[in-house]
Short mmCIF file of C-alpha atoms in Angstrom, two decimals:
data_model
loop_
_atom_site.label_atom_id
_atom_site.label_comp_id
_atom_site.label_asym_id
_atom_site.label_seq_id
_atom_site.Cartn_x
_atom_site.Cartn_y
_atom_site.Cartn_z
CA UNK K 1 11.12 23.62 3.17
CA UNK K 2 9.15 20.43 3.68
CA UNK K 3 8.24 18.45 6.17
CA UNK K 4 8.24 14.86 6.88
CA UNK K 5 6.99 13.78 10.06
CA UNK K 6 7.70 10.06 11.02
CA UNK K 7 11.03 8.19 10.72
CA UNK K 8 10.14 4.64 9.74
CA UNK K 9 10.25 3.00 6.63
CA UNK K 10 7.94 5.19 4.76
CA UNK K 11 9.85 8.30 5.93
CA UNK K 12 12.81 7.00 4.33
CA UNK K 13 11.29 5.94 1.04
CA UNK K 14 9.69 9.84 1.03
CA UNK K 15 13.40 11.56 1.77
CA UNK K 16 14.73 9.00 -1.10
CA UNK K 17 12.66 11.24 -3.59
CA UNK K 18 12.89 14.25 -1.85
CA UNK K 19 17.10 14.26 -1.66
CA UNK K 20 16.82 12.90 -5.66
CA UNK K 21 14.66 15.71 -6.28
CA UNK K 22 17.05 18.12 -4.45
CA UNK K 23 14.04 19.27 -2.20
CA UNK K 24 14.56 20.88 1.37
CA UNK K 25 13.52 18.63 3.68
CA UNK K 26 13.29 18.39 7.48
CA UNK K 27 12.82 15.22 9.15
CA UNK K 28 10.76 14.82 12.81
CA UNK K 29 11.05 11.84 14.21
CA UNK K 30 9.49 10.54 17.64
CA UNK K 31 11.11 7.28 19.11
CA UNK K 32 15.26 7.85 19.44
CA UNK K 33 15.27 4.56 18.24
CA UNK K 34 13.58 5.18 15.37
CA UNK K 35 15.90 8.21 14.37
CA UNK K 36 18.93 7.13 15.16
CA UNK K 37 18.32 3.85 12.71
CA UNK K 38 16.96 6.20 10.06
CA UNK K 39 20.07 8.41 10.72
CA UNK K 40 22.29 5.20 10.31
CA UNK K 41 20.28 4.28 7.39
CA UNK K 42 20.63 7.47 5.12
CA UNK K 43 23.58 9.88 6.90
CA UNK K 44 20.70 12.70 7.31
CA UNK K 45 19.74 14.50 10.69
CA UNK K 46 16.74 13.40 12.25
CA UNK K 47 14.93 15.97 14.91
CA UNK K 48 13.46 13.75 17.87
CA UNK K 49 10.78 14.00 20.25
CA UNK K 50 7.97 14.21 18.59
CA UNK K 51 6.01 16.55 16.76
CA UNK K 52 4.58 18.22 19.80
CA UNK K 53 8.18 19.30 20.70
CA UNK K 54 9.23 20.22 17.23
CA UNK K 55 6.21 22.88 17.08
CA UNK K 56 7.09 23.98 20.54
CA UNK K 57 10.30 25.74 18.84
CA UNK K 58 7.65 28.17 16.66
CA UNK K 59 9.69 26.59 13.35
CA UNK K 60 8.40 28.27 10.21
CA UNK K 61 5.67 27.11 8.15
CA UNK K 62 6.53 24.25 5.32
CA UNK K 63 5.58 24.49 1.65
CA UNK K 64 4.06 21.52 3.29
CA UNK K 65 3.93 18.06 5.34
CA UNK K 66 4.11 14.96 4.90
CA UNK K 67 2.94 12.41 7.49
CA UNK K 68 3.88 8.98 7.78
CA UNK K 69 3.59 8.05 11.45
CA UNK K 70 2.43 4.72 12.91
CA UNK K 71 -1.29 4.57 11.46
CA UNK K 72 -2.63 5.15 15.17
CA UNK K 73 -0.80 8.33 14.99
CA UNK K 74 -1.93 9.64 11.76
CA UNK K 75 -4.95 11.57 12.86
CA UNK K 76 -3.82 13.08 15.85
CA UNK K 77 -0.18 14.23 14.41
CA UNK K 78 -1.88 15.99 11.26
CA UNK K 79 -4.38 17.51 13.46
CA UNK K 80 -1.52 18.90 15.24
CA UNK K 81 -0.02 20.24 12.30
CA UNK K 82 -3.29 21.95 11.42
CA UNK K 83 -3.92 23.82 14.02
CA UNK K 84 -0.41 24.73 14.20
CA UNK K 85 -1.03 26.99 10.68
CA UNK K 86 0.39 24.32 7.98
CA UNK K 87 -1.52 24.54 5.38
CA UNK K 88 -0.50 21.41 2.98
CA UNK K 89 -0.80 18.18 4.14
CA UNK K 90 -0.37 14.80 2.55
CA UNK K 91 -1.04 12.26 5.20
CA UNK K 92 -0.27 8.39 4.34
CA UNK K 93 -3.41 6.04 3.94
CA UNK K 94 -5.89 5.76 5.63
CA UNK K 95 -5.50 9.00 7.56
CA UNK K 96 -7.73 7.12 10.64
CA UNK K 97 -9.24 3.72 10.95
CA UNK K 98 -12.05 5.80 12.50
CA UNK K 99 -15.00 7.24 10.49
CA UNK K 100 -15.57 10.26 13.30
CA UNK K 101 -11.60 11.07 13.25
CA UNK K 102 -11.25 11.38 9.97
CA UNK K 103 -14.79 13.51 10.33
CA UNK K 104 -13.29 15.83 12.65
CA UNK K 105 -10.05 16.03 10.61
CA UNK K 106 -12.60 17.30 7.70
CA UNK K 107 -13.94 20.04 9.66
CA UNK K 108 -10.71 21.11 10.76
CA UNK K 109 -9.29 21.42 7.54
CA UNK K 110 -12.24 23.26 6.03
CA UNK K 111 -12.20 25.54 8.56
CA UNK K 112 -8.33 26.35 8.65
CA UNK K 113 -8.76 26.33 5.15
CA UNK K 114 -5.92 23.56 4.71
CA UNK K 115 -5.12 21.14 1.46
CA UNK K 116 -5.48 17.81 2.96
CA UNK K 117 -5.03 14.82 0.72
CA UNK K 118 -4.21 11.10 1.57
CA UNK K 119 -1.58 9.31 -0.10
CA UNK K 120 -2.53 6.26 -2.48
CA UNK K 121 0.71 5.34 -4.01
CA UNK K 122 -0.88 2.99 -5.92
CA UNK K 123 -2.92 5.73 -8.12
CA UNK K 124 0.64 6.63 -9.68
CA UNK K 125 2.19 3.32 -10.29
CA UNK K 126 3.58 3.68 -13.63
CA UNK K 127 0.96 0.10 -14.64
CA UNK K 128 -1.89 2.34 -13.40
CA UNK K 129 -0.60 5.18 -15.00
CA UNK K 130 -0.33 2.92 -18.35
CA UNK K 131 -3.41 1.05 -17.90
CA UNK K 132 -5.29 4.62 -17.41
CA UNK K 133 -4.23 5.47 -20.48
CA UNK K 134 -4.98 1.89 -22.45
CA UNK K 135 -8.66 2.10 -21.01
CA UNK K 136 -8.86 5.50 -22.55
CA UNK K 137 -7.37 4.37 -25.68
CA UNK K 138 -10.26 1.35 -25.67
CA UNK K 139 -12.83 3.90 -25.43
CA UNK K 140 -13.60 3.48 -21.83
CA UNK K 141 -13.52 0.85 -19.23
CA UNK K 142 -16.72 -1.56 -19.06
CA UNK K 143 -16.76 -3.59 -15.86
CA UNK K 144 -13.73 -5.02 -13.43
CA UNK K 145 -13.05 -7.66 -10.97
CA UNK K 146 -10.39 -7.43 -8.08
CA UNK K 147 -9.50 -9.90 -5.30
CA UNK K 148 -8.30 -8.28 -2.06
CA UNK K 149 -7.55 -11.77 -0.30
CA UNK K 150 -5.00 -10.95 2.87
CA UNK K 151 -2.48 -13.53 3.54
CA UNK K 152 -3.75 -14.69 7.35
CA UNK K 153 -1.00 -16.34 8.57
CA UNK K 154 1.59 -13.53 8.45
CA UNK K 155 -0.80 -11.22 9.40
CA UNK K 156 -1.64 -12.76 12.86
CA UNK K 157 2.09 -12.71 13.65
CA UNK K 158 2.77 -8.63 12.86
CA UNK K 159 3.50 -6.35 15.49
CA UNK K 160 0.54 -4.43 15.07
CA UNK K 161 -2.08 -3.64 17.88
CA UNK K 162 -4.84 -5.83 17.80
CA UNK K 163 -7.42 -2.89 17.34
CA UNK K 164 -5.67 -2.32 13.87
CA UNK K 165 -5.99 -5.84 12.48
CA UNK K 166 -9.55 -5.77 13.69
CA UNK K 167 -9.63 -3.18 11.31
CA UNK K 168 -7.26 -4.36 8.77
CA UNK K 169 -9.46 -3.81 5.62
CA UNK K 170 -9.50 -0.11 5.92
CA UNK K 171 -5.59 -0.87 7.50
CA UNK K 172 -4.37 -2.44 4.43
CA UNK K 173 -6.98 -4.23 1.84
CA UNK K 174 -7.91 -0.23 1.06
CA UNK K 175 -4.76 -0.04 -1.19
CA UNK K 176 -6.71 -2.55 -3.83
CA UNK K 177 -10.13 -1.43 -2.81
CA UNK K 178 -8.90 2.71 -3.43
CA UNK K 179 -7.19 1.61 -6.94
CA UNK K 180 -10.30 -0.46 -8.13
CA UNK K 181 -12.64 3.06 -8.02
CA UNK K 182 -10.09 5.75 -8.61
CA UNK K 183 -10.43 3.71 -11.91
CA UNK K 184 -13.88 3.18 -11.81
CA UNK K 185 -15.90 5.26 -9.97
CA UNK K 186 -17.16 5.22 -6.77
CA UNK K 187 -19.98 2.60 -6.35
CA UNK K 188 -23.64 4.16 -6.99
CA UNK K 189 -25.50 0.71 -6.26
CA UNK K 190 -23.64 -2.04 -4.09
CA UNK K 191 -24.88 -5.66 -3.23
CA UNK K 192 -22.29 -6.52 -0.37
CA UNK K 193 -22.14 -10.51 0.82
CA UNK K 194 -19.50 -11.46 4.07
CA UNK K 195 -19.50 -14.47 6.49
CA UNK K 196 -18.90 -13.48 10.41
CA UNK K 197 -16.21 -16.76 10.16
CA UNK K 198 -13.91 -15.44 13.25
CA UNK K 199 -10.14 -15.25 12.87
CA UNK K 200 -8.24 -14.51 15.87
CA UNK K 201 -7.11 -11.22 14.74
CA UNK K 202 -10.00 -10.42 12.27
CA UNK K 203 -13.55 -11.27 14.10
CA UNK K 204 -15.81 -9.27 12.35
CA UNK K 205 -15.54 -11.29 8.70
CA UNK K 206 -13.21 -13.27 7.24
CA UNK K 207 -14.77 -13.67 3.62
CA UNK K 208 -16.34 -11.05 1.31
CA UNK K 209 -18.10 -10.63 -2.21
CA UNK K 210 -19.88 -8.25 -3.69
CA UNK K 211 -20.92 -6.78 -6.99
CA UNK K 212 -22.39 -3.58 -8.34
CA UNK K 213 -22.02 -0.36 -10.55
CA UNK K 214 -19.95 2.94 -10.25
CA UNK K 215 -21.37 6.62 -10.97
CA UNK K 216 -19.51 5.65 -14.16
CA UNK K 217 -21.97 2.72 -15.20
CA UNK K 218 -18.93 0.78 -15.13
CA UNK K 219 -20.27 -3.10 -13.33
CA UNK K 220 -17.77 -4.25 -10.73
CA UNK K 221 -17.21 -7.02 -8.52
CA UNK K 222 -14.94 -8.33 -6.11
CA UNK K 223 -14.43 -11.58 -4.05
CA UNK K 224 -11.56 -12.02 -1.05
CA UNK K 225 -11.58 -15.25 1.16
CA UNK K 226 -8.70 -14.11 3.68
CA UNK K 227 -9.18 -18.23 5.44
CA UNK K 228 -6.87 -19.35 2.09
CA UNK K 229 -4.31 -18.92 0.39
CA UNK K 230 -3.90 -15.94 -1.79
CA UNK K 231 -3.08 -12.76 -3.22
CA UNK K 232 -4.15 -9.14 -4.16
CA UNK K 233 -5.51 -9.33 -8.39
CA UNK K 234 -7.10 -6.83 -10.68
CA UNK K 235 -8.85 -7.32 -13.75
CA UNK K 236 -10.28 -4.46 -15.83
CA UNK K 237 -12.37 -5.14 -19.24
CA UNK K 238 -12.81 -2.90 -22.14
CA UNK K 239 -14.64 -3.59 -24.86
CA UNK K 240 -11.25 -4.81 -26.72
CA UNK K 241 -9.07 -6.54 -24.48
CA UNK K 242 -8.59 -7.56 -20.46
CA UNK K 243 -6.09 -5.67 -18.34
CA UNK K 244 -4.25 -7.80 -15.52
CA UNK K 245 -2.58 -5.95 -12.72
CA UNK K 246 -1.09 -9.09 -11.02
CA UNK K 247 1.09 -7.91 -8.98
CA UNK K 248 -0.18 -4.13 -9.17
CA UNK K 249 3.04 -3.37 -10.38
CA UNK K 250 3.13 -4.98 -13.37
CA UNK K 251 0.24 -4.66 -15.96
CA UNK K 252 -0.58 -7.26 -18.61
CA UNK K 253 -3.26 -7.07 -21.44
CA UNK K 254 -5.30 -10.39 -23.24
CA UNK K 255 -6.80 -10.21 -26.88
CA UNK K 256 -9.29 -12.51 -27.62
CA UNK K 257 -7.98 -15.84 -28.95
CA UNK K 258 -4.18 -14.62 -27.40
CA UNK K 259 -1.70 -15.28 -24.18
CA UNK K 260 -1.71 -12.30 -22.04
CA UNK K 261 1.62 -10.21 -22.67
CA UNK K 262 3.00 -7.83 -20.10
CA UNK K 263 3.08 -4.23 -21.10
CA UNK K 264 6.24 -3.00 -20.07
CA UNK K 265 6.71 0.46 -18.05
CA UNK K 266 8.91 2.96 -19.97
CA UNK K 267 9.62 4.53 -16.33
CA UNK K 268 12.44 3.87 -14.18
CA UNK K 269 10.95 5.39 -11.18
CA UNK K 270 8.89 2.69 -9.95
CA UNK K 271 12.25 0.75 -9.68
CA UNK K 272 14.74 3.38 -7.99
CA UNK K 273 11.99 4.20 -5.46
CA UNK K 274 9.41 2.72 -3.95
CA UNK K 275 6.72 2.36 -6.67
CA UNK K 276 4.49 5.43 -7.48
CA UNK K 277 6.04 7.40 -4.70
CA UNK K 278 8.18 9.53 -7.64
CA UNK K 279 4.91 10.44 -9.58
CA UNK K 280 3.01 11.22 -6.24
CA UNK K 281 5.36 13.69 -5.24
CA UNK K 282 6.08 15.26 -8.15
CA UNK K 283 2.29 16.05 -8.40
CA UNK K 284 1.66 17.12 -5.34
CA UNK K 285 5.31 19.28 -5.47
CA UNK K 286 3.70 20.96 -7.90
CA UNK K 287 0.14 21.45 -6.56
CA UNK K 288 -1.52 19.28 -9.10
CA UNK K 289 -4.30 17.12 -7.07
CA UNK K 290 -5.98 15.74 -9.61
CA UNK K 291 -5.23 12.15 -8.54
CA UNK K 292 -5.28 12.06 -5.06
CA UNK K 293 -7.92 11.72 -2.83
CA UNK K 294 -9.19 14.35 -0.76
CA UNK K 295 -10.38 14.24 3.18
CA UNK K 296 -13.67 14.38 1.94
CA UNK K 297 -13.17 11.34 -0.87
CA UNK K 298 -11.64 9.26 1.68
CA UNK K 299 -14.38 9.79 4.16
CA UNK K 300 -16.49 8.12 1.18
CA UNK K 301 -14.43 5.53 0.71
CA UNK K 302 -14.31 4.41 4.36
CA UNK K 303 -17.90 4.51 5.12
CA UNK K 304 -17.80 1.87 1.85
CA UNK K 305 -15.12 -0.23 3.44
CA UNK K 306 -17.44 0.12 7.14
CA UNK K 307 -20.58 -1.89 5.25
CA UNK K 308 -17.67 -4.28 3.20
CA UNK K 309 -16.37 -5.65 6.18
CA UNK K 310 -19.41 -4.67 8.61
CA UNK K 311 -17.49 -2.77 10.94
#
C-alpha cells in the first residue's frame, strides 16, 4: 500500500501513475473541499481530515508516502508521518522554505532511520533524461548557462501567502536552479551579484547573476531579471555541440555552422502524465535513488538559493 497525502493537483497527477501502474494506493486528503473535487475529478475515495486524523486510526505502515500538501504544510505533515513509523518518504519540492525545518526534518529522519527524498520531477523529464545521455556521449559537459526569470505579473496575483512569494526562489525558481546542478555539480566556488529592486511580493531582490564552477570543474552561470518579461532557459555546452532545454521539456542540440534541431523523446510518458512524474515513480517504486535528492542534498541546495536571493 502507498500513501499519498494531499488532494490537490499534484495528488491527482501522482494517483494518475499510480492507478496506470496498478499500485495500491490510499489517498488522505485535508479540506472536504479539496476531496470531494478530487473525488469528482477521478471516481476514487478520498479519506478527509487530515493526516493527524488518518494516523489516529493506527492504519498500517505504507511501502511508503508520498506528500504533496500545500508547501506550508510539507514539513510539518512528513514530520508527522515520521514519527508515526513510515519509513519511505518522498515529499514534493522544496520540503520547507525554511533552512532550520528542513534541519530538523534531517535529524529526524536520521534518527528514525527513514528514506527521505524530495521530488524534482524535472531530473526525469525524458529531455533530461536524453540530454544526460548526449553529454555523456560528448565526453562530458563543459560549462552551462540557465535563466530562471519569473513572470511578475502573474505571480503577484496567485493565491499564495505572501510569506511564500517572499520566498519564491526556493518556492518555485528551485525547479531550474535543482536541474542546472543535478547536471552539473553542485557549485564549489560561486560569485553571486542581485539588486535589492523591491517588488511588492518579492522585496528582498528582484534581479540576479552569478557565475562560477561545480565540484565537477564544469563553469556555470546564470542571469534572471524577474522586473521583465521572460521565461525559464537552459543551455549546456560540450565540447561538440550546445544543448537547449527551452521549454525544459523539449531538448534541442546546435552544431557549429547549423540551426538547432529538436531531439525528439522516444517516450510517451512525459505526454500521458505530467512530465517526469512516470520515471520518478518508477524509480523510487523500485528503491532506486540514484537521481533524487536526499534531505541532506536539499539542505545544500537551499543554503545556495539563501545567498542567491539573500534571504
Amino acid at each position: 500500500m502507498i500513501w499519498i497525502i494531499g488532494s490537490g493537483n499534484m495528488a491527482y497527477e501522482y494517483a494518475k501513475v499510480l492507478k496506470y501502474k496498478k499500485l495500491n494506493f490510499t489517498v488522505v486528503g485535508n479540506r472536504k473541499s479539496s476531496c470531494k473535487a478530487f473525488n469528482k475529478k477521478t471516481g476514487l475515495e478520498v479519506v478527509n481530515g487530515g493526516v493527524e486524523n488518518f494516523l489516529l486510526d493506527n492504519p498500517t505502515l505504507p511501502k511508503y508516502a508520498i506528500v504533496c500538501v500545500n508547501i506550508d504544510k510539507l514539513c510539518k505533515v512528513t514530520t508527522k508521518l515520521i514519527e508515526f513509523g513510515v519509513k519511505k518518504i518522498l515529499c514534493e519540492k522544496p520540503g520547507s522554505l525554511l533552512l532550520g525545518e528542513l534541519i530538523k526534518m534531517n535529524t529526524l529522519s536520521r534518527l528514525k532511520k527513514v528514506n527521505l527524498y524530495i521530488a524534482y520531477n524535472r531530473r526525469f523529464y525524458g529531455s533530461v533524461i536524453e540530454l544526460k545521455r548526449k553529454i555523456n556521449k560528448d565526453n562530458g559537459l563543459k560549462s552551462l548557462h540557465f535563466d530562471f526569470t519569473e513572470k511578475s505579473i502573474k505571480i503577484k496575483n496567485l493565491k499564495h501567502s505572501a510569506f511564500i512569494k517572499s520566498r519564491w526562489l526556493i518556492a518555485n525558481s528551485l525547479h531550474i536552479i535543482d536541474t542546472a546542478f543535478y547536471l552539473a555539480g553542485m557549485p564549489k566556488t560561486i560569485n553571486v551579484s542581485k539588486i535589492g529592486k523591491k517588488l511588492n511580493w518579492h522585496p528582498n531582490s528582484s534581479i540576479f547573476v552569478g557565475s562560477g564552477i561545480t565540484t565537477r570543474n564544469i563553469l556555470f552561470s546564470y542571469n534572471a531579471n524577474w522586473n521583465v518579461p521572460g521565461n525559464w532557459k537552459m543551455e549546456f555546452m560540450t565540447n561538440k555541440k550546445r544543448y537547449i532545454l527551452e521549454p525544459i521539456e523539449e531538448l534541442y542540440e546546435k552544431k557549429a555552422g547549423l540551426e538547432k534541431k529538436i531531439i525528439k523523446n522516444k517516450k510517451n510518458f512525459d505526454i500521458m502524465f505530467k512530465p517526469g512524474l512516470y520515471e520518478m515513480i518508477s524509480s523510487f517504486n523500485k528503491g532506486n535513488y540514484l537521481n533524487f535528492c536526499s534531505i541532506k542534498d536539499q539542505i545544500k541546495l537551499i543554503k545556495l538559493c539563501n545567498r542567491i536571493a539573500g534571504y
